[in-house]
Each structure stands twice: as structure tokens, then as C-alpha cells.
CSV table of C-alpha atoms and ligand atoms in Angstrom, one decimal:
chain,number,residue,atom,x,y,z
A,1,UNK,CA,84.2,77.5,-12.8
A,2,UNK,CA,82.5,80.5,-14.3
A,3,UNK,CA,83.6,80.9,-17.7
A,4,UNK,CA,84.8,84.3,-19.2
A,5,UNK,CA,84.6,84.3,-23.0
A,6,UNK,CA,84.4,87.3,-26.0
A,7,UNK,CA,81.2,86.4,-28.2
A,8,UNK,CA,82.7,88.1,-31.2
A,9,UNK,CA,83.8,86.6,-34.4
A,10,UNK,CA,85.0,83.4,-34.7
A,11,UNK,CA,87.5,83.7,-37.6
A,12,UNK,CA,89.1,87.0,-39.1
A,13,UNK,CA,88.5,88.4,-42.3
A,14,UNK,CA,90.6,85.8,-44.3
A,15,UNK,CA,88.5,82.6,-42.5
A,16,UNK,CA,91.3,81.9,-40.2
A,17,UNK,CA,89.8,81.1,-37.0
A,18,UNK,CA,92.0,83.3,-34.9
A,19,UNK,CA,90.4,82.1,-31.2
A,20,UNK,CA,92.5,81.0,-28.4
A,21,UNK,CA,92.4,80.3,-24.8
A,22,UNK,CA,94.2,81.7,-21.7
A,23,UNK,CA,93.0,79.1,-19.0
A,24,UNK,CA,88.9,79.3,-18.7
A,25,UNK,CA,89.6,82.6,-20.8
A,26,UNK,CA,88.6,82.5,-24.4
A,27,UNK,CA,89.9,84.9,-26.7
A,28,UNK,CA,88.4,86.0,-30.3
A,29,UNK,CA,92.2,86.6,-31.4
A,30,UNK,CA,95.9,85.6,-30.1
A,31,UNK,CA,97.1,89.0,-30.1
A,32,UNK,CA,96.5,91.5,-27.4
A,33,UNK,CA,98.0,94.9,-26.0
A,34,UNK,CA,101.1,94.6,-23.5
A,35,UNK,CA,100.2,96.0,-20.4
A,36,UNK,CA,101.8,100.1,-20.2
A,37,UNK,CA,101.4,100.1,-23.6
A,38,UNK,CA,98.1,101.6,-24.0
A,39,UNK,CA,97.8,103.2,-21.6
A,40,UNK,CA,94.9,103.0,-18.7
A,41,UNK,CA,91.6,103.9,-21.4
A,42,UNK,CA,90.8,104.4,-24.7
A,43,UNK,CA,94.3,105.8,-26.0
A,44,UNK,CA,95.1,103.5,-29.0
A,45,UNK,CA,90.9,103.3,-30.2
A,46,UNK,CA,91.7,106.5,-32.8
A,47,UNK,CA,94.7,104.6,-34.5
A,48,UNK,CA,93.0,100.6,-33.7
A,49,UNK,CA,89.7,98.8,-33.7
A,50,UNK,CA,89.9,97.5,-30.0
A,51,UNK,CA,87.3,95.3,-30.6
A,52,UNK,CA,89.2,93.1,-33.0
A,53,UNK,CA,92.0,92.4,-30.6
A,54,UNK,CA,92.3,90.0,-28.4
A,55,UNK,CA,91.9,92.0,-25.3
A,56,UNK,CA,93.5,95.2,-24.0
A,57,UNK,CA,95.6,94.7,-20.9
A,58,UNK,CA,95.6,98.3,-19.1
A,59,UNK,CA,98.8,99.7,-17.4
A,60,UNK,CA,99.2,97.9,-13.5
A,61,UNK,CA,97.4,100.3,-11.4
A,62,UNK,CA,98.0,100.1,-7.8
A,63,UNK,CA,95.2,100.6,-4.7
A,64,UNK,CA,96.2,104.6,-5.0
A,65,UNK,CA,97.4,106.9,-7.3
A,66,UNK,CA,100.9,106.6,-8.0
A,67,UNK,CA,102.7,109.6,-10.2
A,68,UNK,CA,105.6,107.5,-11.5
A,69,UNK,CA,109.6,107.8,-11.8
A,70,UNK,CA,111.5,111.8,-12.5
A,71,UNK,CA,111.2,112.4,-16.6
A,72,UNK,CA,112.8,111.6,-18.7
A,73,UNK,CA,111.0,108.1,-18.2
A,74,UNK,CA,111.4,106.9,-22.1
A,75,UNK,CA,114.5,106.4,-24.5
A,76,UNK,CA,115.2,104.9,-27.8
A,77,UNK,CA,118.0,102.0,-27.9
A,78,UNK,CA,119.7,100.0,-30.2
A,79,UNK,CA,116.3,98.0,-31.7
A,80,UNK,CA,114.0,98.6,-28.7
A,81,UNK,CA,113.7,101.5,-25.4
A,82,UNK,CA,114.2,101.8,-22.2
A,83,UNK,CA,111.7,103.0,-19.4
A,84,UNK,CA,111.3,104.0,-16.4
A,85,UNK,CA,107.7,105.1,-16.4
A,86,UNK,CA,107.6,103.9,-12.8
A,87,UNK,CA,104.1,102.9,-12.0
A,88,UNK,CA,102.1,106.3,-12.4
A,89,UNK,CA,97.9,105.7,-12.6
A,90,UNK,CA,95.5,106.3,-11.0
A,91,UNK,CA,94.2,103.5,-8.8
A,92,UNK,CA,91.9,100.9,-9.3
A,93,UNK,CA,89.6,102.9,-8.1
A,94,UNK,CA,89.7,106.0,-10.4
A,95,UNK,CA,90.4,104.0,-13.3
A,96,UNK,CA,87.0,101.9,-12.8
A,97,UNK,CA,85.6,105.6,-12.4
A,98,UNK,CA,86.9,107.5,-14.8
A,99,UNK,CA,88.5,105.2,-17.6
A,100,UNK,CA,87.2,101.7,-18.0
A,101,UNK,CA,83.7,103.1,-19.0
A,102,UNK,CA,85.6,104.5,-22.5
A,103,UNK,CA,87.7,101.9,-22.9
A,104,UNK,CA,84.3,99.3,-22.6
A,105,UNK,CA,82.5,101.6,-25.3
A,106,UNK,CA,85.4,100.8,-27.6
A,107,UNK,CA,83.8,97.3,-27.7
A,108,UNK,CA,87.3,95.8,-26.3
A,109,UNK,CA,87.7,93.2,-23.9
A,110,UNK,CA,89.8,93.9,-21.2
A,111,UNK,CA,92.5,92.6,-19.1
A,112,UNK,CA,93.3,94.7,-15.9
A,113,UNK,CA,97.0,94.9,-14.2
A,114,UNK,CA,97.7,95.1,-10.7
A,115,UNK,CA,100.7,96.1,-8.6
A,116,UNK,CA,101.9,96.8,-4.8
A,117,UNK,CA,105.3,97.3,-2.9
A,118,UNK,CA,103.9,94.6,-0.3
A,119,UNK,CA,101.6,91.9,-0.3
A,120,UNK,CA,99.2,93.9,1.7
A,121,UNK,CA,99.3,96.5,-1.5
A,122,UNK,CA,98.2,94.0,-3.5
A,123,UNK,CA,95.2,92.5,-1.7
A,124,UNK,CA,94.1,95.7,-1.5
A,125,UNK,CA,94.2,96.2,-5.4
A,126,UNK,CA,92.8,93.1,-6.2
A,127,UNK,CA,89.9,94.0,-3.4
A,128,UNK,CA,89.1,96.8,-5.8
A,129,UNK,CA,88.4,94.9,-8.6
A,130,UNK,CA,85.7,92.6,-7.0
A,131,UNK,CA,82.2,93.1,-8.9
A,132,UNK,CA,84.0,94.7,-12.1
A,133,UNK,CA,82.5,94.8,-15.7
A,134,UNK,CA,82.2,91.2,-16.8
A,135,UNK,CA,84.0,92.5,-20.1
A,136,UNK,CA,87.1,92.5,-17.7
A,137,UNK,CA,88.2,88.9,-18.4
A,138,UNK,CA,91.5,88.7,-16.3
A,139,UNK,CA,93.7,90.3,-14.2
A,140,UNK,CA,97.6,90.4,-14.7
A,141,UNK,CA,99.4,90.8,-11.5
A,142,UNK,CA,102.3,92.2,-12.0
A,143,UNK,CA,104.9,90.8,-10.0
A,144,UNK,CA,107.8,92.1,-12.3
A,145,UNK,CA,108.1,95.8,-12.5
A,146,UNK,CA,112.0,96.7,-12.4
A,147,UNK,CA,111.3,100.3,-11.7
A,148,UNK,CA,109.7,100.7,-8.2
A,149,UNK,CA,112.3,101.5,-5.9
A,150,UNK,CA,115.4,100.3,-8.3
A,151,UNK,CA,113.8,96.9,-8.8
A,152,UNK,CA,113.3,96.2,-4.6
A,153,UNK,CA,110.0,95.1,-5.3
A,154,UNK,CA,110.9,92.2,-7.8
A,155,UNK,CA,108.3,89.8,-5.8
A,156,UNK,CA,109.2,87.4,-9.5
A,157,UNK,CA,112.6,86.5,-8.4
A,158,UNK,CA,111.1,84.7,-5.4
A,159,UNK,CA,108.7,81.7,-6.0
A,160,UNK,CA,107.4,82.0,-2.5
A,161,UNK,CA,107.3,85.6,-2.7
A,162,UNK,CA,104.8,85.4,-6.2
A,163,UNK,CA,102.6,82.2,-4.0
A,164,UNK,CA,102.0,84.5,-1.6
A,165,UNK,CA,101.1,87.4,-3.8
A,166,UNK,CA,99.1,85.0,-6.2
A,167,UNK,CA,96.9,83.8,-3.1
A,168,UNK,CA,96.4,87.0,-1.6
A,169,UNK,CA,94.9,88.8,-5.3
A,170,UNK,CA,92.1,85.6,-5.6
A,171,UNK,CA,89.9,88.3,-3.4
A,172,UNK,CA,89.1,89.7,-7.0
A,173,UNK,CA,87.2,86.7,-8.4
A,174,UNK,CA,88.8,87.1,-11.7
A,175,UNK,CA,91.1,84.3,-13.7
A,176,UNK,CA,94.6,85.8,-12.5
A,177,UNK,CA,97.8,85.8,-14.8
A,178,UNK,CA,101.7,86.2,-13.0
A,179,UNK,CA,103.9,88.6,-14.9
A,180,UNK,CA,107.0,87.4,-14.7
A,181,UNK,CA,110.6,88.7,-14.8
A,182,UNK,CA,113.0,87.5,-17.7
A,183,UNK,CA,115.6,88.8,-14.9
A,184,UNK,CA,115.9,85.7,-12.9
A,185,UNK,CA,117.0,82.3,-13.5
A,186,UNK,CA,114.2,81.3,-11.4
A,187,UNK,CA,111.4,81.7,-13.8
A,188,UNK,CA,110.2,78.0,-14.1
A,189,UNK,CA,110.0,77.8,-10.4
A,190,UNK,CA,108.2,80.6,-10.2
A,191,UNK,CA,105.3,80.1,-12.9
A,192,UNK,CA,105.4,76.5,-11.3
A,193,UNK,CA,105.2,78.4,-7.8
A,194,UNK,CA,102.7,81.3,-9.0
A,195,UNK,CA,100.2,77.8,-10.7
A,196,UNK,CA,100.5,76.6,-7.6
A,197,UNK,CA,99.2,79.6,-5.5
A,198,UNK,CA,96.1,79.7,-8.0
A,199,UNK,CA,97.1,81.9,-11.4
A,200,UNK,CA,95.7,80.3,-14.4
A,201,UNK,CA,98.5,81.3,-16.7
A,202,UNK,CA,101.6,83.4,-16.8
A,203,UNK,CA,103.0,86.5,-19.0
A,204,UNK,CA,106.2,85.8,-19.6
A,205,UNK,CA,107.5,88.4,-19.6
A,206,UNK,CA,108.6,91.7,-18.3
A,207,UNK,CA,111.5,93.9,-19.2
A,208,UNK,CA,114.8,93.2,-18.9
A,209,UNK,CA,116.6,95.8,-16.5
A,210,UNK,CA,119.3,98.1,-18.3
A,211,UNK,CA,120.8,101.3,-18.0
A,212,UNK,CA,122.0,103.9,-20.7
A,213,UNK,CA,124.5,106.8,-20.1
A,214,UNK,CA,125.0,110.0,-21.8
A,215,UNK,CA,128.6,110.0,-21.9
A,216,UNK,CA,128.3,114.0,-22.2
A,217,UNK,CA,126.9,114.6,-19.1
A,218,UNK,CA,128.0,111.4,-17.8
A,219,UNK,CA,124.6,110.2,-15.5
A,220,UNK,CA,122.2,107.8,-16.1
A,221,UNK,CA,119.6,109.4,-19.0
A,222,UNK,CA,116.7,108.1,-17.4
A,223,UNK,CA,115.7,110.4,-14.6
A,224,UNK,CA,115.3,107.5,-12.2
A,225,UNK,CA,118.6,105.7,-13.0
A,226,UNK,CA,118.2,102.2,-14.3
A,227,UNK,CA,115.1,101.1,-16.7
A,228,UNK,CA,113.0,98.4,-18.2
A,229,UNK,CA,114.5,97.4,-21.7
A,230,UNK,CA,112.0,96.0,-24.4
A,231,UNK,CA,111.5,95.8,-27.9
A,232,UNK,CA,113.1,93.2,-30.9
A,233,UNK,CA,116.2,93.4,-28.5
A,234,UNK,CA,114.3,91.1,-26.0
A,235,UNK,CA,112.5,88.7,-28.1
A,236,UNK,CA,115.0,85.8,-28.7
A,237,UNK,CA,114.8,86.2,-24.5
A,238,UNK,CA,111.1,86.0,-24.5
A,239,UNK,CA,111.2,83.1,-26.9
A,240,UNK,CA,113.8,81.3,-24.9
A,241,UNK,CA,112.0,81.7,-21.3
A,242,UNK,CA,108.7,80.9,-23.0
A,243,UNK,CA,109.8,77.8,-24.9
A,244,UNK,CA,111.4,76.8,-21.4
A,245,UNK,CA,108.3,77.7,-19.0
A,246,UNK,CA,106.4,75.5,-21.5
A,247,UNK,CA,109.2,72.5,-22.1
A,248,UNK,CA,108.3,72.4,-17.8
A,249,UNK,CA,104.7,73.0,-17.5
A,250,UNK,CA,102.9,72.1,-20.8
A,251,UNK,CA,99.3,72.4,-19.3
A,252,UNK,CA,100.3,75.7,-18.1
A,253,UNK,CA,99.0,78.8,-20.7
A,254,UNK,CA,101.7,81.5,-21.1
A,255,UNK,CA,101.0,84.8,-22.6
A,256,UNK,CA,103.9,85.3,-24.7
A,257,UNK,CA,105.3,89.3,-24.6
A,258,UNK,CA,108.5,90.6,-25.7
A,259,UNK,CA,109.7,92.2,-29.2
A,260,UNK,CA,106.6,91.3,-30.9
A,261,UNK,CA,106.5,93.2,-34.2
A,262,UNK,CA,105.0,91.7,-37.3
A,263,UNK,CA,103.1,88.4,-37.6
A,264,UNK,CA,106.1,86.0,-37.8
A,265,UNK,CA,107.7,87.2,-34.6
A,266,UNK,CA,104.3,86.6,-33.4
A,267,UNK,CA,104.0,83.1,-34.2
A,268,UNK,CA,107.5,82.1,-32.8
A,269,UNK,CA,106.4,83.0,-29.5
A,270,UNK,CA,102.8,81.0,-30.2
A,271,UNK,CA,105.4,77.9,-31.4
A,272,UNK,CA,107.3,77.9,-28.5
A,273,UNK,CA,104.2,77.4,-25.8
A,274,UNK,CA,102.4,80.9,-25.6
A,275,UNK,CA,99.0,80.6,-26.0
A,276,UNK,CA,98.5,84.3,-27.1
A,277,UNK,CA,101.0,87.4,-27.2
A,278,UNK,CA,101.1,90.7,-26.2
A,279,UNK,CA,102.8,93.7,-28.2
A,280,UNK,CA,103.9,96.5,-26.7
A,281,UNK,CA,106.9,98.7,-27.8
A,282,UNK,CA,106.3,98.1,-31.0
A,283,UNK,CA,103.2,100.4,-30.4
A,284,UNK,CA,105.3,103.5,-29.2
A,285,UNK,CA,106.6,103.6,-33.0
A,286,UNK,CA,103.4,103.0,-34.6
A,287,UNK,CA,100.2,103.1,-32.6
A,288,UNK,CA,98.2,100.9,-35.1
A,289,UNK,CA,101.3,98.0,-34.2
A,290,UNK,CA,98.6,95.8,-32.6
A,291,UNK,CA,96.4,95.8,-35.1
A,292,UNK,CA,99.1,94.8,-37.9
A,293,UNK,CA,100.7,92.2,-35.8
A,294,UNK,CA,97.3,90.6,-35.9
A,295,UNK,CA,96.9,90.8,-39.5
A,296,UNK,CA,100.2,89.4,-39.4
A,297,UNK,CA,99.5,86.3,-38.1
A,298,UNK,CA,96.5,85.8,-40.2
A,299,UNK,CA,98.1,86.6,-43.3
A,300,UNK,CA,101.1,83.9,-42.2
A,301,UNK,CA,98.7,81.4,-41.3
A,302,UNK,CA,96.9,81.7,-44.9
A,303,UNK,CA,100.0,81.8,-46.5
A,304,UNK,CA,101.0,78.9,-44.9
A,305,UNK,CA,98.1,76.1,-44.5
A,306,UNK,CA,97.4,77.2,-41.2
A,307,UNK,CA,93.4,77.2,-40.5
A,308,UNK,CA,93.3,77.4,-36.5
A,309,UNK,CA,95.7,79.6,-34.9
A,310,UNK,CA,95.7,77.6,-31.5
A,311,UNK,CA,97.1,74.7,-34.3
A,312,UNK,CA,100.3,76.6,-33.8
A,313,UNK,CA,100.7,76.8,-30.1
A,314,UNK,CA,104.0,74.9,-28.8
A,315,UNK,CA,104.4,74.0,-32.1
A,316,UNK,CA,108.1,74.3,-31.9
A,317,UNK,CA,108.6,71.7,-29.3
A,318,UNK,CA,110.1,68.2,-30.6
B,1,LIG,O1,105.8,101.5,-15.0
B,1,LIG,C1,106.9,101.0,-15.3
B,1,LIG,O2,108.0,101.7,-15.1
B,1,LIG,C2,107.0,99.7,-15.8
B,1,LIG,C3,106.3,98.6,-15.4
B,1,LIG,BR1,104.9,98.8,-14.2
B,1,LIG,C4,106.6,97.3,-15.8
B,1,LIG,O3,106.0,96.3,-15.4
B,1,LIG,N1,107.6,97.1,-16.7
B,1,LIG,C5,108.3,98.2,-17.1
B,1,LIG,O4,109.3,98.0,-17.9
B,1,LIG,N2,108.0,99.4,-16.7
């Protein structure tokens, strides 16, 4: 198998070494961008050096442009948000067009996201991606979104449903990762089903679906109803459902995602089985997030004897 890797530093600043692997995907640190996060290009490069990361995982574009859910798409809760952003990009296409070139210059490695409301959809969106950028490493499929059509396109609840997808998206060529839903109890049949069909690892996972309602005017406050809910609210979730995906599957590299803030919320998901982690709301309060989770982790491993971060992975398990 053709192997992807970064050729940049091997250990941070503080002589850490701070490389990992995600399947035949090596990384130069654990801790990347969660995909809708940072948006489709360059976005965070004024507030982050992209190059340090671990790798930049786009929002999931689709075979066409999409424009998304009715504002407002975005709203604070209790220690996290809700969206419902639904989707909006600008195709494959477009963004290999228009976008990617920007986000390359950056010097970041990149991670691509795909979506589709059918099977079909998503051949079609991985067919787009054949001959890419060799600085694209990976491809998340994204078979988790709650907000396409209320959540009627959860093809995560369904381990047949994610084989099928999983097979059809190999067209692109690159090492493929199943997003999965934290709203199933299904979720170790489907990374076992999604391994199965052919991804090399999963992200677990994707928002949990909620609703908030302004009591005033007594609707839903996101225009499209329902939403996505993330932030430190989720993490004991994501550390649960990794820590299980892994008790089931210990060969099987997870990308951990889900109320990742500072560099010890970090690591917990890395103890429980992830491989690397993703942060993403934490970046909607402070665009630099990212890069400060990653000095996190480096600063926790100094401070406690810990010289290889992949040392740490599934660390938590008996
Ligand atoms: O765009 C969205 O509304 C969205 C996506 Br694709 C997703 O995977 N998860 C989420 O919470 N929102």
C-alpha cells in the first residue's frame, strides 16, 4: 500500500516526539482541525501555523454546491453550541479550484470530508477527489451529519448502510476515515462494519442531535429546527464511545473528536484508544484553539515523563 506521510518535524519544540499514525497515515502531531471547523481553505492560517498541526480536515463538501440550513445556523449552550450549518460548500470540485491551492500554500496537510443524501452522492464525491494533491492524506466520509433533512440521512445508524457507503467512496484512492454518530447505540457495529467495507480508521464522533427553544417566541432558535450539539458538553460522550470502539476493535485507529479544549482533555481521548484528535468548537471561541491544544499536550507530556505521544494511546485501558 502507498504510504501517505508529512516529512516535517519529528518532535515539537520541547523534544517531545509528537508523531502518530492514522492507519498507513503518519502524522507530525496528534492534534488536528475538526472537520466544519475551519472552514473549506485557509480561514484559521492568520490566527494558526497550519503547518504545525497535525492536518486540517476541511468542512464535508458534497459532488455540488450545497448552500446550507435557514440562519440562524449557530448558538451558544450551556458549555458548548448548537448548529445547524447544514452542509453549505461548494463541491469538490470548486473547492479543489478555488480553495485547496491556499490552504496547500499554508504548508498544512490536509484531510478532505465528503458527504451525499445517497450512496450514489457519495461515489460521486469521492470520484472527484481521484488524482488530488498528494498533501491530501485522507478523506473523512462523513456518514453522521444530523442536519440534512432533520437527520434522514444518518447512513451511521445503519452498519450496512456505512459498508455500502465505505465501499462505494474507495473510487478516490485515498486512506478513508467513517465519521460516526455518538447518536446510536450501534457505534461498534458500525466502525466494525465501516473496517470491514475498507475505511482505515474511524472519527468518532459527530454531534449529538439537540434542540434549544426561545421560550419568548416559543420556536425552535435554530432556523432549521433541531442541531448538532458539541463542545466540553460532549466530551465524557466522545470519551465513552471511543474507549468502547477501542475495548472492541484495538487494531482499529480512531480519531478521537468531541469537547477537546486544552491538552489534558486531549490526552483522555488519546488514553482511551484515539490515535489523534480533532478540535473543533473550541475554535469558534478562540481561533488559535488548535494550536494551544497542541501545545497542551506537549507541555503535559513534559510535565509528566511522557517522551512519545503515540506512548499514550489506549493508555487508559486495563
Ligand atoms: O453542516 C452541518 O450542519 C454539520 C455537519 Br456536515 C456535521 O457533520 N455535523 C454537524 O454538527 N453539523
Amino acid at each position: 500500500m502507498r504510504r501517505r506521510r508529512t516529512d516535517r518535524s519529528r518532535s515539537g519544540r520541547s523534544g517531545i516526539d509528537l508523531r502518530t499514525r492514522v492507519g498507513s497515515v503518519e502524522l507530525s502531531a496528534p492534534v488536528m482541525t475538526a472537520s466544519g471547523t475551519a472552514g473549506h481553505g485557509d480561514e484559521l492560517a492568520a490566527y494558526v501555523d497550519l503547518s504545525r498541526i497535525g492536518a486540517v480536515v476541511v468542512k464535508s463538501l458534497g459532488s455540488e454546491p450545497w448552500p446550507g440550513n435557514p440562519a440562524p445556523r449557530v448558538h451558544a449552550t450551556p458549555s458548548g453550541m448548537i448548529n445547524s450549518v447544514g452542509l453549505q460548500g461548494p463541491g469538490v470540485e470548486a473547492w479543489r479550484e478555488r480553495e485547496l491551492p491556499g490552504l496547500l500554500a499554508t504548508g498544512a496537510t490536509v484531510v478532505a470530508s465528503i458527504w451525499g443524501r445517497t450512496v450514489e452522492d457519495f461515489a460521486a464525491a469521492a470520484g472527484q477527489l481521484v488524482g488530488i494533491d498528494r498533501r491530501v492524506v485522507a478523506v473523512e466520509v462523513n456518514l453522521s451529519c444530523p442536519n440534512l433533512d432533520g437527520g434522514a440521512h444518518l447512513f451511521a445508524h445503519d452498519p450496512a448502510a456505512t459498508a455500502e457507503v465505505i465501499d462505494v467512496t474507495a473510487v478516490c484512492g485515498l486512506p478513508r476515515w467513517a465519521k460516526l454518530s455518538a447518536n446510536t447505540d450501534r457505534i461498534i457495529d458500525v466502525a466494525l462494519a465501516a473496517r470491514e467495507a475498507g475505511a482505515e480508521a474511524v472519527t468518532v464522533a459527530n454531534t449529538l442531535m439537540g434542540m434549544v427553544i426561545d421560550v419568548d417566541r416559543r420556536r425552535p432558535v435554530l432556523g432549521a429546527g433541531g442541531g448538532g450539539l458539541s463542545g466540553p458538553a460532549i466530551h465524557p460522550v466522545a470519551v465513552r464511545n471511543v474507549y468502547d470502539v477501542h475495548a472492541a476493535a484495538p487494531d482499529l485507529p480512531i480519531v478521537g473528536v468531541g469537547g477537546v479544549v486544552d491538552g489534558p482533555t486531549a490526552v483522555e481521548l488519546l488514553l482511551a484508544g484515539a490515535s489523534a484528535v480533532q478540535v473543533g468548537t473550541a475554535s469558534f471561541a478562540d481561533p488559535r484553539a488548535v494550536g494551544a491544544v497542541l501545545h497542551g499536550v506537549e507541555t503535559w507530556c513534559a510535565r509528566s515523563g511522557v517522551s512519545r505521544v503515540r506512548d499514550l494511546i489506549g493508555g487508559a485501558h486495563g
